[in-house]
Short mmCIF file of C-alpha atoms in Angstrom, two decimals:
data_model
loop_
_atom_site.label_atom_id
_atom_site.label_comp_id
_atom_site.label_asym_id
_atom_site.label_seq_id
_atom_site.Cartn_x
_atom_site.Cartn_y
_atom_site.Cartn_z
CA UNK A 1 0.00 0.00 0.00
CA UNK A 2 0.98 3.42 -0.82
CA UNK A 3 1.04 6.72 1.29
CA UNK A 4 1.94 10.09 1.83
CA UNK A 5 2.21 12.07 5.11
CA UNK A 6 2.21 15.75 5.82
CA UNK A 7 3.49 16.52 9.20
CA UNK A 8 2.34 20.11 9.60
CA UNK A 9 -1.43 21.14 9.21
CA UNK A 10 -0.21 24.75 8.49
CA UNK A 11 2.60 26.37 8.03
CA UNK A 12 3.48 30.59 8.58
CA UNK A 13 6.29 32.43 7.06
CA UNK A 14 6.64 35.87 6.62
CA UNK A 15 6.52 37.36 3.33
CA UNK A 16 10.65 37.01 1.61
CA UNK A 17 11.18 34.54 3.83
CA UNK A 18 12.24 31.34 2.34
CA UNK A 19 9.33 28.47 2.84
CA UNK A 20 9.62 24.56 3.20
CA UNK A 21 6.26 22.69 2.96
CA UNK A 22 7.35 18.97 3.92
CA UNK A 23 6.18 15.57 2.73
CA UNK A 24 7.49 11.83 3.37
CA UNK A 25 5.96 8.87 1.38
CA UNK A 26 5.94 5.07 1.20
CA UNK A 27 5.75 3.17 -1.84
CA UNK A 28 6.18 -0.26 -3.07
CA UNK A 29 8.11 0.73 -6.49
CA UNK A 30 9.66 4.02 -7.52
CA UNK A 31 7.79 6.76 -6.88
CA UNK A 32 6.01 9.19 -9.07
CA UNK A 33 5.37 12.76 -6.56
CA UNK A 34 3.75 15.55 -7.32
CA UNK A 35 2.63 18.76 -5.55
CA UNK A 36 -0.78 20.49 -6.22
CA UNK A 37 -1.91 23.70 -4.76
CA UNK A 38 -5.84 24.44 -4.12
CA UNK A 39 -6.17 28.42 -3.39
CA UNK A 40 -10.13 29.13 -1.58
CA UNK A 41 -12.98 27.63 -3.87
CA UNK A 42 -11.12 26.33 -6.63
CA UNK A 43 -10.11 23.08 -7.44
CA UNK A 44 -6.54 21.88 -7.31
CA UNK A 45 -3.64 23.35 -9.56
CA UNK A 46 -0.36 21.15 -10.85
CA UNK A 47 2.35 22.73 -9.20
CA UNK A 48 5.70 20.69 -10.23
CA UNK A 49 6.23 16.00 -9.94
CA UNK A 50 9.43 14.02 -9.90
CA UNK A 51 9.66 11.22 -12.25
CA UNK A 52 13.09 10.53 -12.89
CA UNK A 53 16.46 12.15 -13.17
CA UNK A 54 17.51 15.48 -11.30
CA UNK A 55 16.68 15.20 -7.57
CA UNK A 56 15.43 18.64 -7.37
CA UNK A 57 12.28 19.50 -9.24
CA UNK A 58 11.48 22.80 -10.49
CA UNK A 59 7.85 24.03 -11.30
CA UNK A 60 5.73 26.83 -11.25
CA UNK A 61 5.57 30.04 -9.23
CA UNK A 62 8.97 29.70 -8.27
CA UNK A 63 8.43 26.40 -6.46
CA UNK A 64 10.86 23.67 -6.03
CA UNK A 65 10.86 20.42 -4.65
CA UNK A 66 13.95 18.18 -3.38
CA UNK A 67 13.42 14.46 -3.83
CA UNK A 68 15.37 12.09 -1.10
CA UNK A 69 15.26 8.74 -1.64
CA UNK A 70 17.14 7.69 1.79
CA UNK A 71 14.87 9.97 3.67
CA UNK A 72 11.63 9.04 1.07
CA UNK A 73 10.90 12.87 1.18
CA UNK A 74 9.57 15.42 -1.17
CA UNK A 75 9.51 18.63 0.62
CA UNK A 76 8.15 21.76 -1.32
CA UNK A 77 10.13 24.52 -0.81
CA UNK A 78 10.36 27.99 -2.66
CA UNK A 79 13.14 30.71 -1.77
CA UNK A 80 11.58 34.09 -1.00
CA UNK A 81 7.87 33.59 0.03
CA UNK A 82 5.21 35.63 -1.47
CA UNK A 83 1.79 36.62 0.31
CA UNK A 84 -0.09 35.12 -2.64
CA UNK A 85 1.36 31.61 -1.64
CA UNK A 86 -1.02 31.33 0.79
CA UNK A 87 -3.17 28.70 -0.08
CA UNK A 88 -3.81 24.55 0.52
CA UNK A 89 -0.43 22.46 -0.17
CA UNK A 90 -0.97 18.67 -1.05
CA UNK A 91 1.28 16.07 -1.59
CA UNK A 92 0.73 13.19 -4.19
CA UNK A 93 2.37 9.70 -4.83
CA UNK A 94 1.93 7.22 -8.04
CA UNK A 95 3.20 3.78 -7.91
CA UNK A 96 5.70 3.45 -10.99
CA UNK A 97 3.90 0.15 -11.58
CA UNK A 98 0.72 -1.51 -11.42
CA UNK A 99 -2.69 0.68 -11.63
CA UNK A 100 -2.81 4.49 -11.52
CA UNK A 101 -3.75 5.32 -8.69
CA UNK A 102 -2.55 8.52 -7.01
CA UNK A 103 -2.41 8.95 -2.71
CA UNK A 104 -2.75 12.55 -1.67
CA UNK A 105 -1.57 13.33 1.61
CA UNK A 106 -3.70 15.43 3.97
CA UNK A 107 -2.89 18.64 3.06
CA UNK A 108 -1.00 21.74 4.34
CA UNK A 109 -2.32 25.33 4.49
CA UNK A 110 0.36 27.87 4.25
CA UNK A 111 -0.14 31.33 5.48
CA UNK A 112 2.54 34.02 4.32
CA UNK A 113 2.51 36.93 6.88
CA UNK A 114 3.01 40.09 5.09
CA UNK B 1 -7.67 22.51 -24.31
CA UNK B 2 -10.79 23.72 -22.44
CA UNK B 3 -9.42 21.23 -19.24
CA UNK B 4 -11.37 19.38 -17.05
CA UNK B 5 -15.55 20.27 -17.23
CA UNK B 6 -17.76 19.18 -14.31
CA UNK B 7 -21.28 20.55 -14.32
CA UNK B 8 -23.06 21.41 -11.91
CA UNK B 9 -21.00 23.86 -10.59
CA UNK B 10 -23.30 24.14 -7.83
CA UNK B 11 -25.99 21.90 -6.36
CA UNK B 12 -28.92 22.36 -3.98
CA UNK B 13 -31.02 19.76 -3.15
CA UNK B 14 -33.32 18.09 -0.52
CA UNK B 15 -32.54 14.84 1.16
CA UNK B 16 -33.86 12.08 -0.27
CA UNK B 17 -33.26 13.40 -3.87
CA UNK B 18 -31.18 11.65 -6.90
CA UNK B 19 -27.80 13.86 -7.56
CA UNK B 20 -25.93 13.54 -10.64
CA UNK B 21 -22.72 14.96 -10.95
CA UNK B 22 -20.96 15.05 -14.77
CA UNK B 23 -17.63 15.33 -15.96
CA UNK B 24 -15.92 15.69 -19.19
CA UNK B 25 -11.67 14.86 -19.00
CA UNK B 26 -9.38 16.59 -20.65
CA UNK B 27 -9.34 14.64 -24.45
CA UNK B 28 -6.62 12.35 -24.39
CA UNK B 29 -6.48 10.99 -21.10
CA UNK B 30 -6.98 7.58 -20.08
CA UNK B 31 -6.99 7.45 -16.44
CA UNK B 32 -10.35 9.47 -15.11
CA UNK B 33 -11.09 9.94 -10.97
CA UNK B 34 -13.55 11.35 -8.42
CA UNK B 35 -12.59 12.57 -5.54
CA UNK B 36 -14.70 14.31 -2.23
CA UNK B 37 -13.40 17.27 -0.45
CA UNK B 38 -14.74 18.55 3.22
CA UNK B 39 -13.40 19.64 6.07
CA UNK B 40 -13.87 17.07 8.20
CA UNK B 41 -12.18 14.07 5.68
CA UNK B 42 -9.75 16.07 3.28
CA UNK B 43 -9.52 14.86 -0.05
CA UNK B 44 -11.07 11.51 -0.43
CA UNK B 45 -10.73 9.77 -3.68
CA UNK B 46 -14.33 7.45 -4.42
CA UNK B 47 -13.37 5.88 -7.88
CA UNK B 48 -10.88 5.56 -10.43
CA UNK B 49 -11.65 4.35 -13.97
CA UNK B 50 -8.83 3.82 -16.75
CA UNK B 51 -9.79 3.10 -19.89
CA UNK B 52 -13.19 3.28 -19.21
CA UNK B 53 -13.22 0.40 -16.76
CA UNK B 54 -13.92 1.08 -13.12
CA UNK B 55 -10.24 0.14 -11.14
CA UNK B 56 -11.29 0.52 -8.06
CA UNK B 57 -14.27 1.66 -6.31
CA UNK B 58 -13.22 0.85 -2.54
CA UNK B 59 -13.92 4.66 -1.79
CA UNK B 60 -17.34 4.93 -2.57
CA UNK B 61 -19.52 5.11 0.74
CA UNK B 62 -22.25 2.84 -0.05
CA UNK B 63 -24.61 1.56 -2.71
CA UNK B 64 -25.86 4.97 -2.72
CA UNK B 65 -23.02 6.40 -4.82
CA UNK B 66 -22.57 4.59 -8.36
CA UNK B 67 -20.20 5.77 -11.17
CA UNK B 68 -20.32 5.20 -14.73
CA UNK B 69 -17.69 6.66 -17.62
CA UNK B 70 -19.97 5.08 -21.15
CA UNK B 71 -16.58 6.37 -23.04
CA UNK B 72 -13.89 8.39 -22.96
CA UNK B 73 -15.10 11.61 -22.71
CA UNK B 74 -17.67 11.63 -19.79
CA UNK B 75 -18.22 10.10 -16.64
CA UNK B 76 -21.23 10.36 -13.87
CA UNK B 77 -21.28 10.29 -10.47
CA UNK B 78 -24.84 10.01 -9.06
CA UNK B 79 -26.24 9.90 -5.56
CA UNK B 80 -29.80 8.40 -4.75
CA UNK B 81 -30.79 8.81 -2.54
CA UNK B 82 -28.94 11.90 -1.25
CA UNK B 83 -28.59 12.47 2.34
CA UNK B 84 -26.94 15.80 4.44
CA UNK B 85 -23.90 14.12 5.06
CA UNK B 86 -23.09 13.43 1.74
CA UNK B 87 -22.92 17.56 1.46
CA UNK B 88 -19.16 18.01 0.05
CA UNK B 89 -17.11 19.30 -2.94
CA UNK B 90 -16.98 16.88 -5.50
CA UNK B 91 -13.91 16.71 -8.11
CA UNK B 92 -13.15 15.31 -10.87
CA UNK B 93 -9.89 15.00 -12.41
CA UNK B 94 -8.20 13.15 -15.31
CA UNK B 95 -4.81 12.21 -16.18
CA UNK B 96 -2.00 10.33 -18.93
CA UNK B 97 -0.54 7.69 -18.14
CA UNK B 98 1.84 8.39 -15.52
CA UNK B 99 1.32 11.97 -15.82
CA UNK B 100 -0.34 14.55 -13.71
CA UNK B 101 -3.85 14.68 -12.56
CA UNK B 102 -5.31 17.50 -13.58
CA UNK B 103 -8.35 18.59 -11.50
CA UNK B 104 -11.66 19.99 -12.87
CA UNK B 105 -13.42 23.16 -10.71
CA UNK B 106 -15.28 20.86 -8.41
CA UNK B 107 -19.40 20.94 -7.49
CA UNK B 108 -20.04 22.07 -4.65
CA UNK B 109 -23.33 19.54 -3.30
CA UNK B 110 -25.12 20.94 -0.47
CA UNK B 111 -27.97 18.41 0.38
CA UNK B 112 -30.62 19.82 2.62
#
C-alpha cells in the first residue's frame, strides 16, 4: 500500500522569507510525486512531480521540490515567500507500476505573513 | 484545451433526492477519478476508472453512490438517494498515463 504524510497542518512564514512545505511517502516501487496547490474555492492546480532524473524538481511560481530517496521525502520549498502563496499544499504519490492510482496526503495550508 | 468540465458547478437539493454529478476529461487521457473534499475528511478519492473500466471503487460510501464513464469523454457520479452528510465538494480529475492529474473546478453539493 501506498502513502503520503504531511506533518504540519499549516505552516506561517513571513513574506521574503524562504518556505519549506514537507512531505514523506511510502511506496512499493519508484515513486512518481507531485505537488498540487488548491487556493479558496477552486479546485486543485499542478504545481511541479518528480519522475526521474535530477533530484530537485522545479515548477511553477517559483516552487521547487527536493526528492530524497534515503529519507523518502519530497519537501516543497520555494526561496523568497510571497503573500499570494497562501493557499492549501498537497502532496501526491503514483506507484511506478501496477494501476494508476494517485495517494494525496492530507494537506497543508500555508499562510505568508506580510 | 478547455481542461477538465464538471457541471453542476453548484448543487442544492433536498434529502432524499437523486444527484448527478458530470464530468468531461481533458481529451486524451486515459486514467479518469472522483474525488470528495470537506473539512472534516480532506480529499477523499471514491473511484478511479482507466480506460473506461472502473479500477477501483473501494472509496465509494455505499450503494448509494454509483459511477459510470460510457466512453472516454464523460463520466457520472450520481447519488440516490442523497442524504446531508453526503454535502461536500466533489472533483473530478483526469490524467496520462503516468502523468499529472489535472483537476476539474469541483461541485459544490449541499444536500438539505
Amino acid at each position: 500500500a501506498q502513502s503520503v504524510a504531511q506533518p504540519e497542518d499549516q505552516v506561517n512564514v513571513a513574506e521574503g522569507n524562504p518556505l519549506t512545505v514537507k512531505c514523506t511517502y511510502s511506496v512499493s516501487g519508484n515513486p512518481y510525486l507531485f505537488w498540487y496547490v488548491q487556493y479558496p474555492n477552486r479546485g486543485l492546480q499542478f504545481l511541479l512531480k518528480y519522475i526521474t532524473g535530477d533530484n530537485l524538481v522545479k515548477g511553477s511560481y517559483g516552487f521547487e521540490a527536493e526528492f530524497n530517496k534515503s529519507q523518502t521525502s519530497f519537501h516543497l520549498k520555494k526561496p523568497s515567500a510571497l503573500v499570494s502563496d497562501s493557499a492549501l499544499y498537497f502532496c501526491a504519490v503514483r506507484d511506478s507500476g501496477g494501476y494508476q492510482k494517485v495517494t494525496f496526503g492530507t494537506g497543508t495550508k500555508l499562510q505568508v505573513i506580510p | 484545451d478547455a481542461g477538465v468540465i464538471q457541471s453542476p458547478r453548484h448543487e442544492v437539493t433536498e434529502m432524499g433526492q437523486e444527484v448527478t454529478l458530470r464530468c468531461k476529461p481533458i481529451s486524451g487521457h486515459n486514467s479518469l477519478f472522483w474525488y470528495r473534499q470537506t473539512m472534516m475528511r480532506g480529499l477523499e478519492l471514491l473511484i478511479y476508472f482507466n480506460n473506461n473500466v472502473p479500477i477501483d471503487d473501494s472509496g465509494m460510501p455505499e450503494d448509494r453512490f454509483s459511477a459510470k464513464m460510457p466512453n472516454a469523454s464523460f463520466s457520472t457520479l450520481k447519488i440516490q438517494p442523497s442524504e446531508p452528510r453526503d454535502s461536500a465538494v466533489y472533483f473530478c480529475a483526469s490524467s496520462s498515463q503516468n502523468g499529472p492529474f489535472f483537476f476539474g473546478p469541483g461541485t459544490r453539493l449541499l444536500v438539505l
